[in-house]
mmCIF file of C-alpha atoms in Angstrom:
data_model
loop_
_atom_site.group_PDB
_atom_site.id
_atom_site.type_symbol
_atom_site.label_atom_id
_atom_site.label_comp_id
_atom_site.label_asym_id
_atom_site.label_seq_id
_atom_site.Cartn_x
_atom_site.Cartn_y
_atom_site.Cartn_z
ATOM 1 C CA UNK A 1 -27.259 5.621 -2.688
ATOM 2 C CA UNK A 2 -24.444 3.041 -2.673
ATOM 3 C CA UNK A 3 -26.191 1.843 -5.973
ATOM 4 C CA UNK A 4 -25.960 4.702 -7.458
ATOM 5 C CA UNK A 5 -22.124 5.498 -5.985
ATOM 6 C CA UNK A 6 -21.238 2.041 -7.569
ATOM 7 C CA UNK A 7 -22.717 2.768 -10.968
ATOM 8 C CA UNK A 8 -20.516 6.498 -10.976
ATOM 9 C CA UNK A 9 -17.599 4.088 -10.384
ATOM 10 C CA UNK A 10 -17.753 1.789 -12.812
ATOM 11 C CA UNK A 11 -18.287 4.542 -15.264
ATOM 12 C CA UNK A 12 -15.436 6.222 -14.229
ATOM 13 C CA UNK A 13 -13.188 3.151 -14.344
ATOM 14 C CA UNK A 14 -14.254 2.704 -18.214
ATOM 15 C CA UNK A 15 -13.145 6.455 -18.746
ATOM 16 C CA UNK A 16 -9.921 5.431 -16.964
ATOM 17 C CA UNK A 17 -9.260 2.885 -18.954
ATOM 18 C CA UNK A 18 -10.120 4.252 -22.743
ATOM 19 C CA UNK A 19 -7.826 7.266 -21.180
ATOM 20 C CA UNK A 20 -4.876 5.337 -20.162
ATOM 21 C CA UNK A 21 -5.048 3.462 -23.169
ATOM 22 C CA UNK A 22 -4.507 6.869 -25.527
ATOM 23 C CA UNK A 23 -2.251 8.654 -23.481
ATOM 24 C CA UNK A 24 0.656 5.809 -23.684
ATOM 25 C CA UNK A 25 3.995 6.136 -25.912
ATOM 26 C CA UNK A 26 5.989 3.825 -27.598
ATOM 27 C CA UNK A 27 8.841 3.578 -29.747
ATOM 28 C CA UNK A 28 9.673 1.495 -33.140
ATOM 29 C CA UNK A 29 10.994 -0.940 -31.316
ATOM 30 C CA UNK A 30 7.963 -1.334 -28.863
ATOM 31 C CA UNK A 31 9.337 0.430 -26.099
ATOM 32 C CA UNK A 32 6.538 1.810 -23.596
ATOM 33 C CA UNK A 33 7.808 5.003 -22.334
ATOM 34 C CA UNK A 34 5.484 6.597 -20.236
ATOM 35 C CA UNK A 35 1.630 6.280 -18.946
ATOM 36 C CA UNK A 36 -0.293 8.753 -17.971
ATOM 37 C CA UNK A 37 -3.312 8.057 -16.193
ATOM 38 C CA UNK A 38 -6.572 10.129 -14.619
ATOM 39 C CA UNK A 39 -7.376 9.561 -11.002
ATOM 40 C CA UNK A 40 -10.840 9.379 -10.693
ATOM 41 C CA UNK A 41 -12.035 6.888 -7.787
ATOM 42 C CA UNK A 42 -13.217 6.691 -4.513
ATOM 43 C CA UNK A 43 -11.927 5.204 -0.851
ATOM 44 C CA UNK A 44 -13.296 4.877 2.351
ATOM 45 C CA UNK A 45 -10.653 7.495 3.873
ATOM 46 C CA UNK A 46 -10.276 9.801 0.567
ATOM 47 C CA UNK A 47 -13.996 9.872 -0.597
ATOM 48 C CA UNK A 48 -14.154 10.973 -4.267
ATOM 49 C CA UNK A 49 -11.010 11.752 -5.493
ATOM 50 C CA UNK A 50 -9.640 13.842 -8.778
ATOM 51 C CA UNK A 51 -6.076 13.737 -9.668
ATOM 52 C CA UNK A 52 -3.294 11.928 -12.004
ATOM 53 C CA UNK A 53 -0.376 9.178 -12.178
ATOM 54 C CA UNK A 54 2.184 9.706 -14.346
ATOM 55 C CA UNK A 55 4.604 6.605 -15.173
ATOM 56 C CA UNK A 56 7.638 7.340 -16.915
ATOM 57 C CA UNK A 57 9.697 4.460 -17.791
ATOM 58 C CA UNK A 58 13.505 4.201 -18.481
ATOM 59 C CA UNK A 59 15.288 1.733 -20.539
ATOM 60 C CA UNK A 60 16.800 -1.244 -19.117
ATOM 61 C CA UNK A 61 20.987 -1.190 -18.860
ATOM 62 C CA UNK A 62 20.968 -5.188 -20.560
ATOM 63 C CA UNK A 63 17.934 -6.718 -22.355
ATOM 64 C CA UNK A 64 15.403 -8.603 -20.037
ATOM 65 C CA UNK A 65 16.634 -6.396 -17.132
ATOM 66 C CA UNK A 66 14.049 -4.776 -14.941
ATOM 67 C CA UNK A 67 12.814 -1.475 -16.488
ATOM 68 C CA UNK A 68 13.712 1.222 -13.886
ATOM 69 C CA UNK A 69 10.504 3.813 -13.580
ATOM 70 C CA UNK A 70 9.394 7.337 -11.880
ATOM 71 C CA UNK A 71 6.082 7.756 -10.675
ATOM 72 C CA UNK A 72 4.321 11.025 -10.092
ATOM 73 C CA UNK A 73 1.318 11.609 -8.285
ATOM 74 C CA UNK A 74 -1.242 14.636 -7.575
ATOM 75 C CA UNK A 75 -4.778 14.121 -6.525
ATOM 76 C CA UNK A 76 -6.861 15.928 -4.031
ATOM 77 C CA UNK A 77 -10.689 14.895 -2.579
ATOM 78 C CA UNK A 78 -13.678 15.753 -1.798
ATOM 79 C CA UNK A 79 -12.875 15.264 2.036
ATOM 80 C CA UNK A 80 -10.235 18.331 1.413
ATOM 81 C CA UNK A 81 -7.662 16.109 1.246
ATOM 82 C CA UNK A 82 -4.034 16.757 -0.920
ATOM 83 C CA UNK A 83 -1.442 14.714 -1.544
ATOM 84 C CA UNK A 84 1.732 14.834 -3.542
ATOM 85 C CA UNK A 85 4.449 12.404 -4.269
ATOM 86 C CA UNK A 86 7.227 11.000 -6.218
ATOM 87 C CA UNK A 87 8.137 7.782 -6.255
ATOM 88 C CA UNK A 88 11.420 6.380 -8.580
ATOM 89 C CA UNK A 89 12.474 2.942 -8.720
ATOM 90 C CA UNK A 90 15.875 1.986 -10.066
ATOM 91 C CA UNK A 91 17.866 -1.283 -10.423
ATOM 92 C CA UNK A 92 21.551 -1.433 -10.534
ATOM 93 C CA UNK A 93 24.751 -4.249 -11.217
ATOM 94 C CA UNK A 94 22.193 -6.931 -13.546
ATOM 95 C CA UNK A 95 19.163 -6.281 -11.316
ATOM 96 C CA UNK A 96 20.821 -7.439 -8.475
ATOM 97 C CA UNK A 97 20.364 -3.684 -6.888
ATOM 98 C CA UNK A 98 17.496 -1.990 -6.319
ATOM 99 C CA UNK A 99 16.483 1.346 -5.465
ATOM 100 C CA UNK A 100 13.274 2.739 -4.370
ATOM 101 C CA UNK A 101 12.636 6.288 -3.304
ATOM 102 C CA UNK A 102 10.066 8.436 -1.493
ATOM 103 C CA UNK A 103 8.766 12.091 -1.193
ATOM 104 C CA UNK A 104 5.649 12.890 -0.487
ATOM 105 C CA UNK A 105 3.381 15.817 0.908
ATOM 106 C CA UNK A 106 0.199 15.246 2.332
ATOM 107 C CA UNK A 107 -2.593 17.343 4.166
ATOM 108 C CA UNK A 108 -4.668 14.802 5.199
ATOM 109 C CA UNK A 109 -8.424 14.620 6.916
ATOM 110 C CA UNK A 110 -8.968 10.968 8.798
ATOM 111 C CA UNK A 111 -10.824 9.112 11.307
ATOM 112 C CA UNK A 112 -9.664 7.510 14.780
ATOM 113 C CA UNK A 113 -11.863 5.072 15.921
ATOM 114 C CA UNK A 114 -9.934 4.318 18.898
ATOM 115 C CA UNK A 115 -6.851 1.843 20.174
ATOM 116 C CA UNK A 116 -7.728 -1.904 20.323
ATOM 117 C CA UNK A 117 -9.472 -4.468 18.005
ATOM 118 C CA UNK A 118 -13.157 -3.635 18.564
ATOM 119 C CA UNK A 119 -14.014 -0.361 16.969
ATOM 120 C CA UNK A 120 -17.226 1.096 15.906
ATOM 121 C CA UNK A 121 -17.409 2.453 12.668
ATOM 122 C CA UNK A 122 -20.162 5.116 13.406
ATOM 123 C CA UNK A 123 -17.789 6.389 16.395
ATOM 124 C CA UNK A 124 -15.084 7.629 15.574
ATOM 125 C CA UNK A 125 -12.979 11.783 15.867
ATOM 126 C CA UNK A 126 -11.651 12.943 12.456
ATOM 127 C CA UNK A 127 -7.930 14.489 12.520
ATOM 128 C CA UNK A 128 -5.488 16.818 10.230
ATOM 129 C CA UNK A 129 -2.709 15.575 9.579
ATOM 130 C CA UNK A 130 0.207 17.774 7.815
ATOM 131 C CA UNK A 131 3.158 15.942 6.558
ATOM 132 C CA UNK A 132 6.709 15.711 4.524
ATOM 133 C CA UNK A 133 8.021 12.179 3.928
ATOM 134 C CA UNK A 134 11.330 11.071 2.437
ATOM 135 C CA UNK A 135 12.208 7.695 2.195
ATOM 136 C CA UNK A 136 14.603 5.336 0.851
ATOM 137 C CA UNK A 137 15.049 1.745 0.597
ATOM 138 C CA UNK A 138 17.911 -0.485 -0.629
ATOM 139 C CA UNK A 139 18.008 -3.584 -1.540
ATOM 140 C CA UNK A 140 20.866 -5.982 -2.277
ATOM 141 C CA UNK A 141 22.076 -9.611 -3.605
ATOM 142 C CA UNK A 142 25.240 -9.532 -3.904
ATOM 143 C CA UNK A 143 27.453 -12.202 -2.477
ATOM 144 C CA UNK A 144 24.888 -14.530 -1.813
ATOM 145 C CA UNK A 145 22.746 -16.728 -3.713
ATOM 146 C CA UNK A 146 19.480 -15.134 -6.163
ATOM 147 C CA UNK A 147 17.322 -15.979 -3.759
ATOM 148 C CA UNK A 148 18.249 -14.005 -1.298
ATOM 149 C CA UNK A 149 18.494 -10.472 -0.535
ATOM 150 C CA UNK A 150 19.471 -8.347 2.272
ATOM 151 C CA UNK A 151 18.660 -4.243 2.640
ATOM 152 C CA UNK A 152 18.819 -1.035 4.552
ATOM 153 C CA UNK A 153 15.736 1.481 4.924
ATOM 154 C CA UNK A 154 16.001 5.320 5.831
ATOM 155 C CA UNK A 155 12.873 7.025 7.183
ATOM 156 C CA UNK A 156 12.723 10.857 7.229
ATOM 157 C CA UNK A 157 9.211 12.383 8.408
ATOM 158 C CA UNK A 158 7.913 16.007 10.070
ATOM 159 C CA UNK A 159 4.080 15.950 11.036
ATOM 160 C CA UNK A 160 1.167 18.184 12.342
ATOM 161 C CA UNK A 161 -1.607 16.401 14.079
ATOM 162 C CA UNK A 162 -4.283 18.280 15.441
ATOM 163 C CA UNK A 163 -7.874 16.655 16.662
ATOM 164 C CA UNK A 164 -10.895 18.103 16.006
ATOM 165 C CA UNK A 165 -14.021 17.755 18.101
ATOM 166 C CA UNK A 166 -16.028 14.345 17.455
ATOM 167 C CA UNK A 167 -17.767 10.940 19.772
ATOM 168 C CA UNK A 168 -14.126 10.173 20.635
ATOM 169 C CA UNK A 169 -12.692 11.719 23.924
ATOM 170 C CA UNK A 170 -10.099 9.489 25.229
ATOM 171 C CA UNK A 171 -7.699 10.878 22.189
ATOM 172 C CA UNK A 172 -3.889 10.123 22.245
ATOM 173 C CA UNK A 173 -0.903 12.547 21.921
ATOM 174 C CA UNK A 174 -0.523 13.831 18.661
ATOM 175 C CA UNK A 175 3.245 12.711 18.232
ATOM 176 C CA UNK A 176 3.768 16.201 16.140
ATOM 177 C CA UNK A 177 7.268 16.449 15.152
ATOM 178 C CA UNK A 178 10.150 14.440 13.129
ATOM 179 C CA UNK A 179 9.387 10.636 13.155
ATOM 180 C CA UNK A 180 13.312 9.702 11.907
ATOM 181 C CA UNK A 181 14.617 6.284 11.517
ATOM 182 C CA UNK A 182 16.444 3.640 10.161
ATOM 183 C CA UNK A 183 16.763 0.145 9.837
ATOM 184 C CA UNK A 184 17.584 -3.166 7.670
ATOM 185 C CA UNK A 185 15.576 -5.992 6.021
ATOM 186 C CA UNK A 186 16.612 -9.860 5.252
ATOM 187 C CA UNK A 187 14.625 -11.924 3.371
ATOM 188 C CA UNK A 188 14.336 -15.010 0.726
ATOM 189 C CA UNK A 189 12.636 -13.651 -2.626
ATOM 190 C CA UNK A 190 11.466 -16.068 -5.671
ATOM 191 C CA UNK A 191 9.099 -13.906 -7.321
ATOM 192 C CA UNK A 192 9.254 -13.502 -11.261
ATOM 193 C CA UNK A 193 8.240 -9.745 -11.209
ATOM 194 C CA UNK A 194 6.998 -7.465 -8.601
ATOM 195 C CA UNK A 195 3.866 -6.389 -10.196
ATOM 196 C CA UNK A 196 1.960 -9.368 -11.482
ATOM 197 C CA UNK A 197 3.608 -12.315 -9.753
ATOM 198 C CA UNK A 198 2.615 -15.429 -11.577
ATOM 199 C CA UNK A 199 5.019 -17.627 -9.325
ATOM 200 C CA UNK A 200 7.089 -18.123 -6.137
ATOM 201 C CA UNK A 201 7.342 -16.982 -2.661
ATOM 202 C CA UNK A 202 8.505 -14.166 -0.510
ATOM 203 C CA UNK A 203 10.042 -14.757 3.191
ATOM 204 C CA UNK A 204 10.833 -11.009 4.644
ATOM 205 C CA UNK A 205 11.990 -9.656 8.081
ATOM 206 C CA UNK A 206 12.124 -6.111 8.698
ATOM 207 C CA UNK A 207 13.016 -3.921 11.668
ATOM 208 C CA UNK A 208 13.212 0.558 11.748
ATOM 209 C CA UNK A 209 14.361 1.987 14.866
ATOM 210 C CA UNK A 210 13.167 5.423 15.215
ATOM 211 C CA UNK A 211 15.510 7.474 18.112
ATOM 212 C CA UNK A 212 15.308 10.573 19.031
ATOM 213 C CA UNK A 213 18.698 11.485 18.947
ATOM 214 C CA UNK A 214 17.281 11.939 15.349
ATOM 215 C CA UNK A 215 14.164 13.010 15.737
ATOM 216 C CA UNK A 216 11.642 13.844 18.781
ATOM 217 C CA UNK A 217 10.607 10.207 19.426
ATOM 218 C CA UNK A 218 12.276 6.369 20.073
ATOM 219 C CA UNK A 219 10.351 3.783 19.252
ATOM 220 C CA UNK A 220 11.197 0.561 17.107
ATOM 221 C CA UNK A 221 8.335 -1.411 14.290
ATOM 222 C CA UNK A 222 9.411 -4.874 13.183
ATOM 223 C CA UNK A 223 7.056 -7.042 10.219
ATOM 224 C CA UNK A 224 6.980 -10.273 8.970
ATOM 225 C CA UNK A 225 5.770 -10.577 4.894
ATOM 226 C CA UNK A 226 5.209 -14.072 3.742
ATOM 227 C CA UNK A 227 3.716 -14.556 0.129
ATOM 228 C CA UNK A 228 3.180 -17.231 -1.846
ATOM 229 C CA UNK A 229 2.140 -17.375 -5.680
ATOM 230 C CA UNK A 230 0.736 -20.095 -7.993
ATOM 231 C CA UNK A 231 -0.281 -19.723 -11.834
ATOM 232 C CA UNK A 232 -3.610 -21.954 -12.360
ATOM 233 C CA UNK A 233 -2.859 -21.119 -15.940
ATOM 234 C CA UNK A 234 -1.626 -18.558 -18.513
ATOM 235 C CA UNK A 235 -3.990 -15.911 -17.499
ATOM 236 C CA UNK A 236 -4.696 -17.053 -13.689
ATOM 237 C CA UNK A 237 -2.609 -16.413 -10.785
ATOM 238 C CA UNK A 238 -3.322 -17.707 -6.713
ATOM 239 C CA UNK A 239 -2.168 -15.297 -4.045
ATOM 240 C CA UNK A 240 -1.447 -16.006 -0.392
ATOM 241 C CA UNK A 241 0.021 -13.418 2.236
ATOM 242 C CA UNK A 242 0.654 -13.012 5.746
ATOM 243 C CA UNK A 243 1.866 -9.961 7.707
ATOM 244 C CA UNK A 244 2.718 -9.785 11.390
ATOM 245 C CA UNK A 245 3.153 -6.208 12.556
ATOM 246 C CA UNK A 246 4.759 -5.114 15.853
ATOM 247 C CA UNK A 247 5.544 -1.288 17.236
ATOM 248 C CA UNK A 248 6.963 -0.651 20.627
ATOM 249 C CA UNK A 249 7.752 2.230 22.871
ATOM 250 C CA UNK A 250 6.835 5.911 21.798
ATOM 251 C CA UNK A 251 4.853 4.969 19.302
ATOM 252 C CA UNK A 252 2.798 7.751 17.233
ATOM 253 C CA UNK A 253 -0.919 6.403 17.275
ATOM 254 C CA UNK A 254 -0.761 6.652 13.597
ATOM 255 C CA UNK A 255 2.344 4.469 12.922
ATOM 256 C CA UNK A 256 0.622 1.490 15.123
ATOM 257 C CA UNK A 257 0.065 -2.069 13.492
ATOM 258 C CA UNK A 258 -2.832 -2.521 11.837
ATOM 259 C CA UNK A 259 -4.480 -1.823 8.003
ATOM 260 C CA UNK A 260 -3.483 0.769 5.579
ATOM 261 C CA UNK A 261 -6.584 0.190 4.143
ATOM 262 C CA UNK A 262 -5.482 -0.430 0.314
ATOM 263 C CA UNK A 263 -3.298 -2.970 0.749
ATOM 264 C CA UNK A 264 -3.471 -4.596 3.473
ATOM 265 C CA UNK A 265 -7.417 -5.207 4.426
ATOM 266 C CA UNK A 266 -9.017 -2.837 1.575
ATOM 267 C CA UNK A 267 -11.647 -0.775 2.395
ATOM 268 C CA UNK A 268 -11.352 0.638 5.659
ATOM 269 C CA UNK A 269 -9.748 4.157 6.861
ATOM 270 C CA UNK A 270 -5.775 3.109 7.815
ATOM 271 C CA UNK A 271 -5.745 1.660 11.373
ATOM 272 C CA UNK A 272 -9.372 0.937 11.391
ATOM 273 C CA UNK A 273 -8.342 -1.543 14.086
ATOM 274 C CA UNK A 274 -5.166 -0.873 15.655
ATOM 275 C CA UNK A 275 -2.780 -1.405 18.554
ATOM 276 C CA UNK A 276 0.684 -2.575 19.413
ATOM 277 C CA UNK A 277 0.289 -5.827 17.489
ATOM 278 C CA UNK A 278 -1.554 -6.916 14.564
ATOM 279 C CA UNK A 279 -1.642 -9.286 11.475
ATOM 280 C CA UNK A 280 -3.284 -9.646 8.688
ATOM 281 C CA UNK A 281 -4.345 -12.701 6.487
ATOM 282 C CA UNK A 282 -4.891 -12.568 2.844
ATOM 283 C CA UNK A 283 -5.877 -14.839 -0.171
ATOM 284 C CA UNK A 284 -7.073 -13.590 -3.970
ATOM 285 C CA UNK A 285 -7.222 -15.397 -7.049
ATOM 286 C CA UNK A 286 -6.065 -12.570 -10.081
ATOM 287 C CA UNK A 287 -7.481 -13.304 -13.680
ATOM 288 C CA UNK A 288 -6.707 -11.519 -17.028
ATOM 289 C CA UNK A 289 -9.730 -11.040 -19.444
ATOM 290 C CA UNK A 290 -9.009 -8.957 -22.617
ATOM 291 C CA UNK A 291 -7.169 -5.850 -23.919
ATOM 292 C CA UNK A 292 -5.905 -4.150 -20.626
ATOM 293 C CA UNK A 293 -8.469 -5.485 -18.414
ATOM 294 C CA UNK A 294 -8.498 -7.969 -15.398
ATOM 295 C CA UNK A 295 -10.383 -8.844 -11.941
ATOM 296 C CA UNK A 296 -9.879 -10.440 -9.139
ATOM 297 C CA UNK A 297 -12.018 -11.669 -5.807
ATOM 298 C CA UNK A 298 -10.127 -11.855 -2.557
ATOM 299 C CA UNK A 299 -10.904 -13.153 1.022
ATOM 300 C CA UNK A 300 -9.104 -11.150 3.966
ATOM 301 C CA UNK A 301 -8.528 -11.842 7.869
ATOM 302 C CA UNK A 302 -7.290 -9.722 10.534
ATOM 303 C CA UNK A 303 -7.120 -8.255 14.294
ATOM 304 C CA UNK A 304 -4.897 -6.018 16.808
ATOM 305 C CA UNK A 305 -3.843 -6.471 19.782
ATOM 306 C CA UNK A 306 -1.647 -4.903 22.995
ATOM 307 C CA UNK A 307 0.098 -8.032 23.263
ATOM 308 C CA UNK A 308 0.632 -11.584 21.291
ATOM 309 C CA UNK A 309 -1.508 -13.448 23.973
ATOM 310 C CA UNK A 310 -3.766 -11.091 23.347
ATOM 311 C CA UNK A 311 -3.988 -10.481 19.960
ATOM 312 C CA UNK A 312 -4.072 -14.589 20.035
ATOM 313 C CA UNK A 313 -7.298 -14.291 21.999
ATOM 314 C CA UNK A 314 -9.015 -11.327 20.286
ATOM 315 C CA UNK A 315 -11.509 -12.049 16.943
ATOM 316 C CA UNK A 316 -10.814 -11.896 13.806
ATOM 317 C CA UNK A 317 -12.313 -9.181 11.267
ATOM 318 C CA UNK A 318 -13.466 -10.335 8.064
ATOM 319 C CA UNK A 319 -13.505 -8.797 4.040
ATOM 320 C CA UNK A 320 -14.483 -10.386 1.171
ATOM 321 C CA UNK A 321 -14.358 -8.697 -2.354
ATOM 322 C CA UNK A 322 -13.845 -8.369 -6.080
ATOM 323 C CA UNK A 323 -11.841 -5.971 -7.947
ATOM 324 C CA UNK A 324 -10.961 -4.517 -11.505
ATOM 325 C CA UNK A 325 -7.185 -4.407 -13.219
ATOM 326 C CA UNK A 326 -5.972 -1.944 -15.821
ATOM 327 C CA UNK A 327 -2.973 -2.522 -17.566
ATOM 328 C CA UNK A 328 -0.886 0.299 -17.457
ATOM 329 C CA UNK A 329 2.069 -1.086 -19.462
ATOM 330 C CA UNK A 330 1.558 -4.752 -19.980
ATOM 331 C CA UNK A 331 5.007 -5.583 -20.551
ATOM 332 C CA UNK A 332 5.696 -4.976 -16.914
ATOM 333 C CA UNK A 333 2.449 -6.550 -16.068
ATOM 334 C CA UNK A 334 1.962 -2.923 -14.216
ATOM 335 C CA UNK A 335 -2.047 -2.501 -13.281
ATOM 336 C CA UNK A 336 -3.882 -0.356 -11.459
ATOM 337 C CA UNK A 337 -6.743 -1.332 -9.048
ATOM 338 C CA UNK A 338 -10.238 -0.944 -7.969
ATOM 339 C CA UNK A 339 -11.680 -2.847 -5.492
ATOM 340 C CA UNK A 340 -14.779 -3.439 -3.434
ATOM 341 C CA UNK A 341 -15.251 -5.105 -0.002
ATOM 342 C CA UNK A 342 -17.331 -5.811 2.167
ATOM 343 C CA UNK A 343 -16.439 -5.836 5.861
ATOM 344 C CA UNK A 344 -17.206 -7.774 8.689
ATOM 345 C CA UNK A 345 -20.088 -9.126 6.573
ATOM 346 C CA UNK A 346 -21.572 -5.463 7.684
ATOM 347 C CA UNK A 347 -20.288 -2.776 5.189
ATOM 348 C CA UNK A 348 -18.801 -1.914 2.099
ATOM 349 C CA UNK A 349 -15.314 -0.800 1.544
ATOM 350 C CA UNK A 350 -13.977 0.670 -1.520
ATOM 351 C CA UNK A 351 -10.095 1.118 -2.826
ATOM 352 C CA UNK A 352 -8.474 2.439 -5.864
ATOM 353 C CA UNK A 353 -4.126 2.173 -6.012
ATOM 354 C CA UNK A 354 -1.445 1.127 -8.356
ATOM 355 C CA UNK A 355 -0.230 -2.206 -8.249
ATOM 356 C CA UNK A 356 -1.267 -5.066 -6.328
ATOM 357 C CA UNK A 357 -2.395 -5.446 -2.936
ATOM 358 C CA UNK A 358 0.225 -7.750 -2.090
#
């Protein structure tokens, strides 16, 4: 069966790709102005899934200056799963503001498999989840040197949870309600581009306080994001990443620390293993072949925990993998992803997203 499930998706990924490839515009002068791209993949949380991504991009205010873009995405699964969302990026002032935007509806099917570091992937209680998501984060360098950058982040979120009947008993509260928050990011950034990053590093510290003065719930989440980037070559690029994740006080069981999943430790549902505390450990070596197409193989590391001692104490899970690039618009060095896993040396884990893990 998974033989036969891997075969489908390769297939699919060629149709992908000779789609994407014809349903691309650009000007005289070479100007890509939008992408428009099939959804036709599978993940461990989503199953199959059937949708479309479209890119439109927006010229530049100065040559060589970031190209501002709106994404748009509709898919739904074979889980009975929907999800909607728009997602604009702008930069202002010679790059050295950015904008990046949020809204998103989702009706969601997934699995809990418990609190803690130790779950088992045959136990587990699926839940619905209804929700309405705006977001918005700005970032800044201005009056300080380029490496720098400082930001602000505005959360805005109303949810319905409800649990159905599965092995899991011991469920949590749902947390139904307005998740609202705020908070600011510092960090050092080298990077060349965002997309494809051939070279440099990124330091970040982040903290959202969530109150509920402005919604139903307090609780704070802080994260530390280190990355580092090497090019082996023209075509070759050597990724390195670490992110610490902590959540305290009234925290919704599905805003914990721990995986999404897709980015961070593909192939699992989000919060496979997850608690108070949790980081996550990854390494990937990206290659471009030909055309529009690229791969990569990647080695990931992880665990939860209630506390730092403990997550200290508590094992580490373990994902090794390979996955294929499409260009969506190479001058951005803007791909999408597939990628396969496998976990804890046990099972396999599959992911399809835009951009790159990390």
């Amino acid at each position: 069966m998974n033989f036969v499930r891997n075969v489908v998706l390769l297939l699919l990924m060629v149709f992908v790709a000779l789609v994407a490839a014809t349903t691309e515009e650009a000007s005289e002068d070479d100007f890509q102005r939008y992408s428009v791209v099939p959804i036709l993949g599978y993940t461990e949380e989503t199953e199959f899934q059937i949708g479309v991504m479209a890119l439109l991009f927006l010229r530049p205010d100065e040559p060589n200056g970031n190209v501002p873009e709106i994404g748009l995405t509709a898919y739904g699964s074979t889980r009975g799963q929907l999800q909607l969302q728009l997602e604009p990026y702008y930069y202002l002032f010679h790059d050295q503001v950015s904008i990046w935007g949020l809204l998103k509806y989702q009706d969601w099917v997934a699995g809990y498999y418990g609190r803690g570091n130790d779950p088992d992937i045959d136990v587990f209680t699926n839940f619905n989840r209804k929700k309405f998501q705006y977001g918005t984060r700005i970032e800044s360098r201005i009056g300080l040197p380029k490496a720098f950058k400082y930001g602000v982040e505005v959360h805005a979120e109303y949810t319905e949870i409800d649990f159905e009947v599965g092995k899991i008993k011991d469920l949590p509260d749902t947390h139904s309600g307005w998740r609202n928050g705020a908070g600011y990011l510092l960090g050092i950034d080298t990077r060349d581009n965002i997309n494809w990053t051939r070279h440099g590093f990124l330091a970040q510290w982040q903290q959202m306080f969530y109150s509920d003065r402005l919604g139903d719930y307090t609780f704070d989440v802080e994260s530390l994001d280190l990355r580092g980037y090497s090019s082996v070559s023209k075509t070759t690029t050597m990724a390195f990443g670490m992110l610490w994740q902590r959540a305290d006080g009234d925290v919704p069981f599905d805003m914990l620390a721990g995986p999404d999943g897709i980015c961070r430790f593909r192939g699992v549902e989000s919060l496979y293993f997850g608690d108070n505390q949790a980081v996550i450990m990854q390494a990937e070596v990206r290659q471009f072949i030909w055309w529009r197409l690229g791969s990569h193989v990647f080695f990931e590391g992880g665990k939860s925990g209630r506390y730092f001692s403990e997550l200290v104490r508590n094992d580490w899970h373990r994902s090794v993998g390979v996955g294929a690039l499409l260009g969506l618009n190479l001058k951005q060095n803007l791909f999408a992803r597939a990628d396969f896993s496998w976990v804890d040396f046990d099972h396999l884990g599959l992911s399809f997203y835009v951009r790159q893990a990390f």
